[in-house]
Amino acid sequence: MKNYYLVDEKRKTPVSTWEKISQALRRSVKLELFVGLFVMMRELLKRNNSATIKYPFEKVKL
């Protein structure tokens, strides 16, 4: 049988509901989320970059 050990023994587990919610929010809402949203909004709001508007004018020879 393997010997297991705790990685972080000093970390306390959340007991109340509010502690569980705040821990989940801290873990899920990070800077990467807002960077991704910024990149998506930047690409969405760029002018003259829509593929669906340019589509009828593109002709491919078969």
PDB file of N, CA and C in Angstrom:
ATOM      1  N   MET A   1       0.840  -1.173   0.000  1.00  0.00           N
ATOM      2  CA  MET A   1       0.000   0.000   0.000  1.00  0.00           C
ATOM      3  C   MET A   1       0.890   1.242   0.000  1.00  0.00           C
ATOM      4  N   LYS A   2       0.458   2.267  -0.747  1.00  0.00           N
ATOM      5  CA  LYS A   2       1.241   3.493  -0.857  1.00  0.00           C
ATOM      6  C   LYS A   2       1.008   4.384   0.353  1.00  0.00           C
ATOM      7  N   ASN A   3       2.021   5.164   0.653  1.00  0.00           N
ATOM      8  CA  ASN A   3       1.900   6.142   1.735  1.00  0.00           C
ATOM      9  C   ASN A   3       1.476   7.479   1.139  1.00  0.00           C
ATOM     10  N   TYR A   4       0.333   7.969   1.519  1.00  0.00           N
ATOM     11  CA  TYR A   4      -0.174   9.242   1.037  1.00  0.00           C
ATOM     12  C   TYR A   4       0.087  10.319   2.075  1.00  0.00           C
ATOM     13  N   TYR A   5       0.296  11.545   1.587  1.00  0.00           N
ATOM     14  CA  TYR A   5       0.491  12.672   2.487  1.00  0.00           C
ATOM     15  C   TYR A   5      -0.245  13.880   1.942  1.00  0.00           C
ATOM     16  N   LEU A   6      -0.625  14.760   2.824  1.00  0.00           N
ATOM     17  CA  LEU A   6      -1.326  15.975   2.437  1.00  0.00           C
ATOM     18  C   LEU A   6      -0.341  16.986   1.884  1.00  0.00           C
ATOM     19  N   VAL A   7      -0.700  17.606   0.786  1.00  0.00           N
ATOM     20  CA  VAL A   7       0.180  18.587   0.168  1.00  0.00           C
ATOM     21  C   VAL A   7       0.171  19.883   0.961  1.00  0.00           C
ATOM     22  N   ASP A   8      -0.999  20.348   1.323  1.00  0.00           N
ATOM     23  CA  ASP A   8      -1.125  21.602   2.056  1.00  0.00           C
ATOM     24  C   ASP A   8      -1.949  21.343   3.315  1.00  0.00           C
ATOM     25  N   GLU A   9      -1.277  21.072   4.395  1.00  0.00           N
ATOM     26  CA  GLU A   9      -1.971  20.736   5.635  1.00  0.00           C
ATOM     27  C   GLU A   9      -2.564  21.957   6.324  1.00  0.00           C
ATOM     28  N   LYS A  10      -2.040  23.154   6.028  1.00  0.00           N
ATOM     29  CA  LYS A  10      -2.489  24.366   6.718  1.00  0.00           C
ATOM     30  C   LYS A  10      -3.772  24.941   6.117  1.00  0.00           C
ATOM     31  N   ARG A  11      -4.135  24.496   4.927  1.00  0.00           N
ATOM     32  CA  ARG A  11      -5.334  25.024   4.281  1.00  0.00           C
ATOM     33  C   ARG A  11      -6.569  24.467   4.969  1.00  0.00           C
ATOM     34  N   LYS A  12      -7.462  25.355   5.350  1.00  0.00           N
ATOM     35  CA  LYS A  12      -8.676  24.892   6.023  1.00  0.00           C
ATOM     36  C   LYS A  12      -9.782  24.699   4.991  1.00  0.00           C
ATOM     37  N   THR A  13     -10.596  23.718   5.225  1.00  0.00           N
ATOM     38  CA  THR A  13     -11.708  23.450   4.318  1.00  0.00           C
ATOM     39  C   THR A  13     -12.884  24.344   4.685  1.00  0.00           C
ATOM     40  N   PRO A  14     -13.619  24.816   3.688  1.00  0.00           N
ATOM     41  CA  PRO A  14     -14.764  25.684   3.987  1.00  0.00           C
ATOM     42  C   PRO A  14     -15.864  24.904   4.695  1.00  0.00           C
ATOM     43  N   VAL A  15     -16.433  25.541   5.692  1.00  0.00           N
ATOM     44  CA  VAL A  15     -17.464  24.885   6.495  1.00  0.00           C
ATOM     45  C   VAL A  15     -18.846  25.426   6.157  1.00  0.00           C
ATOM     46  N   SER A  16     -18.971  26.736   6.150  1.00  0.00           N
ATOM     47  CA  SER A  16     -20.288  27.328   5.909  1.00  0.00           C
ATOM     48  C   SER A  16     -20.551  27.442   4.406  1.00  0.00           C
ATOM     49  N   THR A  17     -21.782  27.704   4.094  1.00  0.00           N
ATOM     50  CA  THR A  17     -22.173  27.847   2.692  1.00  0.00           C
ATOM     51  C   THR A  17     -21.505  29.057   2.061  1.00  0.00           C
ATOM     52  N   TRP A  18     -21.427  30.155   2.797  1.00  0.00           N
ATOM     53  CA  TRP A  18     -20.797  31.365   2.270  1.00  0.00           C
ATOM     54  C   TRP A  18     -19.321  31.127   1.973  1.00  0.00           C
ATOM     55  N   GLU A  19     -18.617  30.393   2.809  1.00  0.00           N
ATOM     56  CA  GLU A  19     -17.208  30.082   2.562  1.00  0.00           C
ATOM     57  C   GLU A  19     -17.053  29.222   1.312  1.00  0.00           C
ATOM     58  N   LYS A  20     -17.960  28.292   1.101  1.00  0.00           N
ATOM     59  CA  LYS A  20     -17.909  27.448  -0.092  1.00  0.00           C
ATOM     60  C   LYS A  20     -18.148  28.261  -1.357  1.00  0.00           C
ATOM     61  N   ILE A  21     -19.110  29.187  -1.305  1.00  0.00           N
ATOM     62  CA  ILE A  21     -19.405  30.037  -2.458  1.00  0.00           C
ATOM     63  C   ILE A  21     -18.232  30.956  -2.757  1.00  0.00           C
ATOM     64  N   SER A  22     -17.661  31.572  -1.726  1.00  0.00           N
ATOM     65  CA  SER A  22     -16.540  32.484  -1.958  1.00  0.00           C
ATOM     66  C   SER A  22     -15.315  31.732  -2.472  1.00  0.00           C
ATOM     67  N   GLN A  23     -15.087  30.511  -2.011  1.00  0.00           N
ATOM     68  CA  GLN A  23     -13.967  29.720  -2.519  1.00  0.00           C
ATOM     69  C   GLN A  23     -14.182  29.369  -3.993  1.00  0.00           C
ATOM     70  N   ALA A  24     -15.397  29.007  -4.358  1.00  0.00           N
ATOM     71  CA  ALA A  24     -15.696  28.685  -5.754  1.00  0.00           C
ATOM     72  C   ALA A  24     -15.521  29.906  -6.647  1.00  0.00           C
ATOM     73  N   LEU A  25     -15.956  31.077  -6.178  1.00  0.00           N
ATOM     74  CA  LEU A  25     -15.796  32.297  -6.970  1.00  0.00           C
ATOM     75  C   LEU A  25     -14.325  32.674  -7.128  1.00  0.00           C
ATOM     76  N   ARG A  26     -13.551  32.547  -6.060  1.00  0.00           N
ATOM     77  CA  ARG A  26     -12.122  32.858  -6.155  1.00  0.00           C
ATOM     78  C   ARG A  26     -11.411  31.929  -7.125  1.00  0.00           C
ATOM     79  N   ARG A  27     -11.792  30.680  -7.149  1.00  0.00           N
ATOM     80  CA  ARG A  27     -11.136  29.714  -8.027  1.00  0.00           C
ATOM     81  C   ARG A  27     -11.569  29.861  -9.479  1.00  0.00           C
ATOM     82  N   SER A  28     -12.808  30.261  -9.719  1.00  0.00           N
ATOM     83  CA  SER A  28     -13.313  30.286 -11.089  1.00  0.00           C
ATOM     84  C   SER A  28     -13.135  31.631 -11.786  1.00  0.00           C
ATOM     85  N   VAL A  29     -13.196  32.723 -11.075  1.00  0.00           N
ATOM     86  CA  VAL A  29     -13.099  34.044 -11.692  1.00  0.00           C
ATOM     87  C   VAL A  29     -11.659  34.523 -11.570  1.00  0.00           C
ATOM     88  N   LYS A  30     -10.925  34.335 -12.643  1.00  0.00           N
ATOM     89  CA  LYS A  30      -9.516  34.727 -12.671  1.00  0.00           C
ATOM     90  C   LYS A  30      -9.314  35.751 -13.780  1.00  0.00           C
ATOM     91  N   LEU A  31      -8.110  36.219 -13.923  1.00  0.00           N
ATOM     92  CA  LEU A  31      -7.790  37.214 -14.936  1.00  0.00           C
ATOM     93  C   LEU A  31      -7.961  36.647 -16.342  1.00  0.00           C
ATOM     94  N   GLU A  32      -7.693  35.357 -16.546  1.00  0.00           N
ATOM     95  CA  GLU A  32      -7.786  34.761 -17.873  1.00  0.00           C
ATOM     96  C   GLU A  32      -9.197  34.867 -18.443  1.00  0.00           C
ATOM     97  N   LEU A  33     -10.186  34.794 -17.580  1.00  0.00           N
ATOM     98  CA  LEU A  33     -11.569  34.905 -18.026  1.00  0.00           C
ATOM     99  C   LEU A  33     -11.822  36.273 -18.648  1.00  0.00           C
ATOM    100  N   PHE A  34     -11.359  37.322 -17.992  1.00  0.00           N
ATOM    101  CA  PHE A  34     -11.589  38.669 -18.498  1.00  0.00           C
ATOM    102  C   PHE A  34     -10.737  38.972 -19.722  1.00  0.00           C
ATOM    103  N   VAL A  35      -9.548  38.400 -19.810  1.00  0.00           N
ATOM    104  CA  VAL A  35      -8.722  38.571 -21.007  1.00  0.00           C
ATOM    105  C   VAL A  35      -9.414  37.919 -22.197  1.00  0.00           C
ATOM    106  N   GLY A  36      -9.958  36.729 -22.004  1.00  0.00           N
ATOM    107  CA  GLY A  36     -10.676  36.054 -23.083  1.00  0.00           C
ATOM    108  C   GLY A  36     -11.906  36.822 -23.525  1.00  0.00           C
ATOM    109  N   LEU A  37     -12.646  37.376 -22.581  1.00  0.00           N
ATOM    110  CA  LEU A  37     -13.811  38.183 -22.933  1.00  0.00           C
ATOM    111  C   LEU A  37     -13.407  39.442 -23.692  1.00  0.00           C
ATOM    112  N   PHE A  38     -12.277  40.055 -23.308  1.00  0.00           N
ATOM    113  CA  PHE A  38     -11.802  41.250 -24.003  1.00  0.00           C
ATOM    114  C   PHE A  38     -11.419  40.922 -25.438  1.00  0.00           C
ATOM    115  N   VAL A  39     -10.722  39.814 -25.652  1.00  0.00           N
ATOM    116  CA  VAL A  39     -10.316  39.423 -27.008  1.00  0.00           C
ATOM    117  C   VAL A  39     -11.548  39.138 -27.864  1.00  0.00           C
ATOM    118  N   MET A  40     -12.531  38.469 -27.302  1.00  0.00           N
ATOM    119  CA  MET A  40     -13.753  38.157 -28.036  1.00  0.00           C
ATOM    120  C   MET A  40     -14.508  39.429 -28.416  1.00  0.00           C
ATOM    121  N   MET A  41     -14.630  40.363 -27.486  1.00  0.00           N
ATOM    122  CA  MET A  41     -15.330  41.612 -27.785  1.00  0.00           C
ATOM    123  C   MET A  41     -14.570  42.451 -28.804  1.00  0.00           C
ATOM    124  N   ARG A  42     -13.238  42.451 -28.732  1.00  0.00           N
ATOM    125  CA  ARG A  42     -12.430  43.191 -29.696  1.00  0.00           C
ATOM    126  C   ARG A  42     -12.654  42.652 -31.104  1.00  0.00           C
ATOM    127  N   GLU A  43     -12.657  41.336 -31.269  1.00  0.00           N
ATOM    128  CA  GLU A  43     -12.871  40.741 -32.579  1.00  0.00           C
ATOM    129  C   GLU A  43     -14.313  40.931 -33.049  1.00  0.00           C
ATOM    130  N   LEU A  44     -15.252  40.909 -32.125  1.00  0.00           N
ATOM    131  CA  LEU A  44     -16.655  41.077 -32.474  1.00  0.00           C
ATOM    132  C   LEU A  44     -16.935  42.489 -32.974  1.00  0.00           C
ATOM    133  N   LEU A  45     -16.291  43.475 -32.377  1.00  0.00           N
ATOM    134  CA  LEU A  45     -16.578  44.867 -32.700  1.00  0.00           C
ATOM    135  C   LEU A  45     -15.678  45.452 -33.781  1.00  0.00           C
ATOM    136  N   LYS A  46     -14.761  44.668 -34.335  1.00  0.00           N
ATOM    137  CA  LYS A  46     -13.923  45.162 -35.429  1.00  0.00           C
ATOM    138  C   LYS A  46     -14.796  45.447 -36.640  1.00  0.00           C
ATOM    139  N   ARG A  47     -14.487  46.519 -37.317  1.00  0.00           N
ATOM    140  CA  ARG A  47     -15.263  46.870 -38.503  1.00  0.00           C
ATOM    141  C   ARG A  47     -14.665  46.192 -39.738  1.00  0.00           C
ATOM    142  N   ASN A  48     -15.513  45.889 -40.705  1.00  0.00           N
ATOM    143  CA  ASN A  48     -15.129  45.282 -41.982  1.00  0.00           C
ATOM    144  C   ASN A  48     -14.391  43.964 -41.798  1.00  0.00           C
ATOM    145  N   ASN A  49     -14.798  43.184 -40.836  1.00  0.00           N
ATOM    146  CA  ASN A  49     -14.134  41.908 -40.594  1.00  0.00           C
ATOM    147  C   ASN A  49     -15.150  40.769 -40.509  1.00  0.00           C
ATOM    148  N   SER A  50     -16.328  40.963 -41.049  1.00  0.00           N
ATOM    149  CA  SER A  50     -17.370  39.954 -40.934  1.00  0.00           C
ATOM    150  C   SER A  50     -17.317  38.998 -42.124  1.00  0.00           C
ATOM    151  N   ALA A  51     -17.203  37.719 -41.869  1.00  0.00           N
ATOM    152  CA  ALA A  51     -17.116  36.724 -42.933  1.00  0.00           C
ATOM    153  C   ALA A  51     -18.460  36.525 -43.623  1.00  0.00           C
ATOM    154  N   THR A  52     -19.557  36.703 -42.917  1.00  0.00           N
ATOM    155  CA  THR A  52     -20.863  36.452 -43.526  1.00  0.00           C
ATOM    156  C   THR A  52     -21.261  37.545 -44.510  1.00  0.00           C
ATOM    157  N   ILE A  53     -20.786  38.755 -44.324  1.00  0.00           N
ATOM    158  CA  ILE A  53     -21.105  39.825 -45.270  1.00  0.00           C
ATOM    159  C   ILE A  53     -20.273  39.666 -46.536  1.00  0.00           C
ATOM    160  N   LYS A  54     -19.038  39.217 -46.419  1.00  0.00           N
ATOM    161  CA  LYS A  54     -18.162  39.046 -47.575  1.00  0.00           C
ATOM    162  C   LYS A  54     -18.482  37.781 -48.361  1.00  0.00           C
ATOM    163  N   TYR A  55     -19.227  36.868 -47.785  1.00  0.00           N
ATOM    164  CA  TYR A  55     -19.434  35.558 -48.390  1.00  0.00           C
ATOM    165  C   TYR A  55     -20.046  35.594 -49.790  1.00  0.00           C
ATOM    166  N   PRO A  56     -21.119  36.352 -50.068  1.00  0.00           N
ATOM    167  CA  PRO A  56     -21.721  36.270 -51.415  1.00  0.00           C
ATOM    168  C   PRO A  56     -20.805  36.770 -52.524  1.00  0.00           C
ATOM    169  N   PHE A  57     -19.844  37.587 -52.216  1.00  0.00           N
ATOM    170  CA  PHE A  57     -18.976  38.157 -53.240  1.00  0.00           C
ATOM    171  C   PHE A  57     -17.776  37.273 -53.549  1.00  0.00           C
ATOM    172  N   GLU A  58     -17.538  36.265 -52.754  1.00  0.00           N
ATOM    173  CA  GLU A  58     -16.423  35.362 -53.006  1.00  0.00           C
ATOM    174  C   GLU A  58     -16.909  34.235 -53.905  1.00  0.00           C
ATOM    175  N   LYS A  59     -16.273  34.078 -55.043  1.00  0.00           N
ATOM    176  CA  LYS A  59     -16.636  33.009 -55.967  1.00  0.00           C
ATOM    177  C   LYS A  59     -15.449  32.062 -56.107  1.00  0.00           C
ATOM    178  N   VAL A  60     -15.740  30.778 -56.030  1.00  0.00           N
ATOM    179  CA  VAL A  60     -14.708  29.762 -56.176  1.00  0.00           C
ATOM    180  C   VAL A  60     -15.003  28.988 -57.447  1.00  0.00           C
ATOM    181  N   LYS A  61     -13.981  28.848 -58.310  1.00  0.00           N
ATOM    182  CA  LYS A  61     -14.171  28.086 -59.544  1.00  0.00           C
ATOM    183  C   LYS A  61     -14.175  26.603 -59.221  1.00  0.00           C
ATOM    184  N   LEU A  62     -15.125  25.905 -59.800  1.00  0.00           N
ATOM    185  CA  LEU A  62     -15.222  24.466 -59.575  1.00  0.00           C
ATOM    186  C   LEU A  62     -14.547  23.693 -60.671  1.00  0.00           C
TER     187      LEU A  62
END
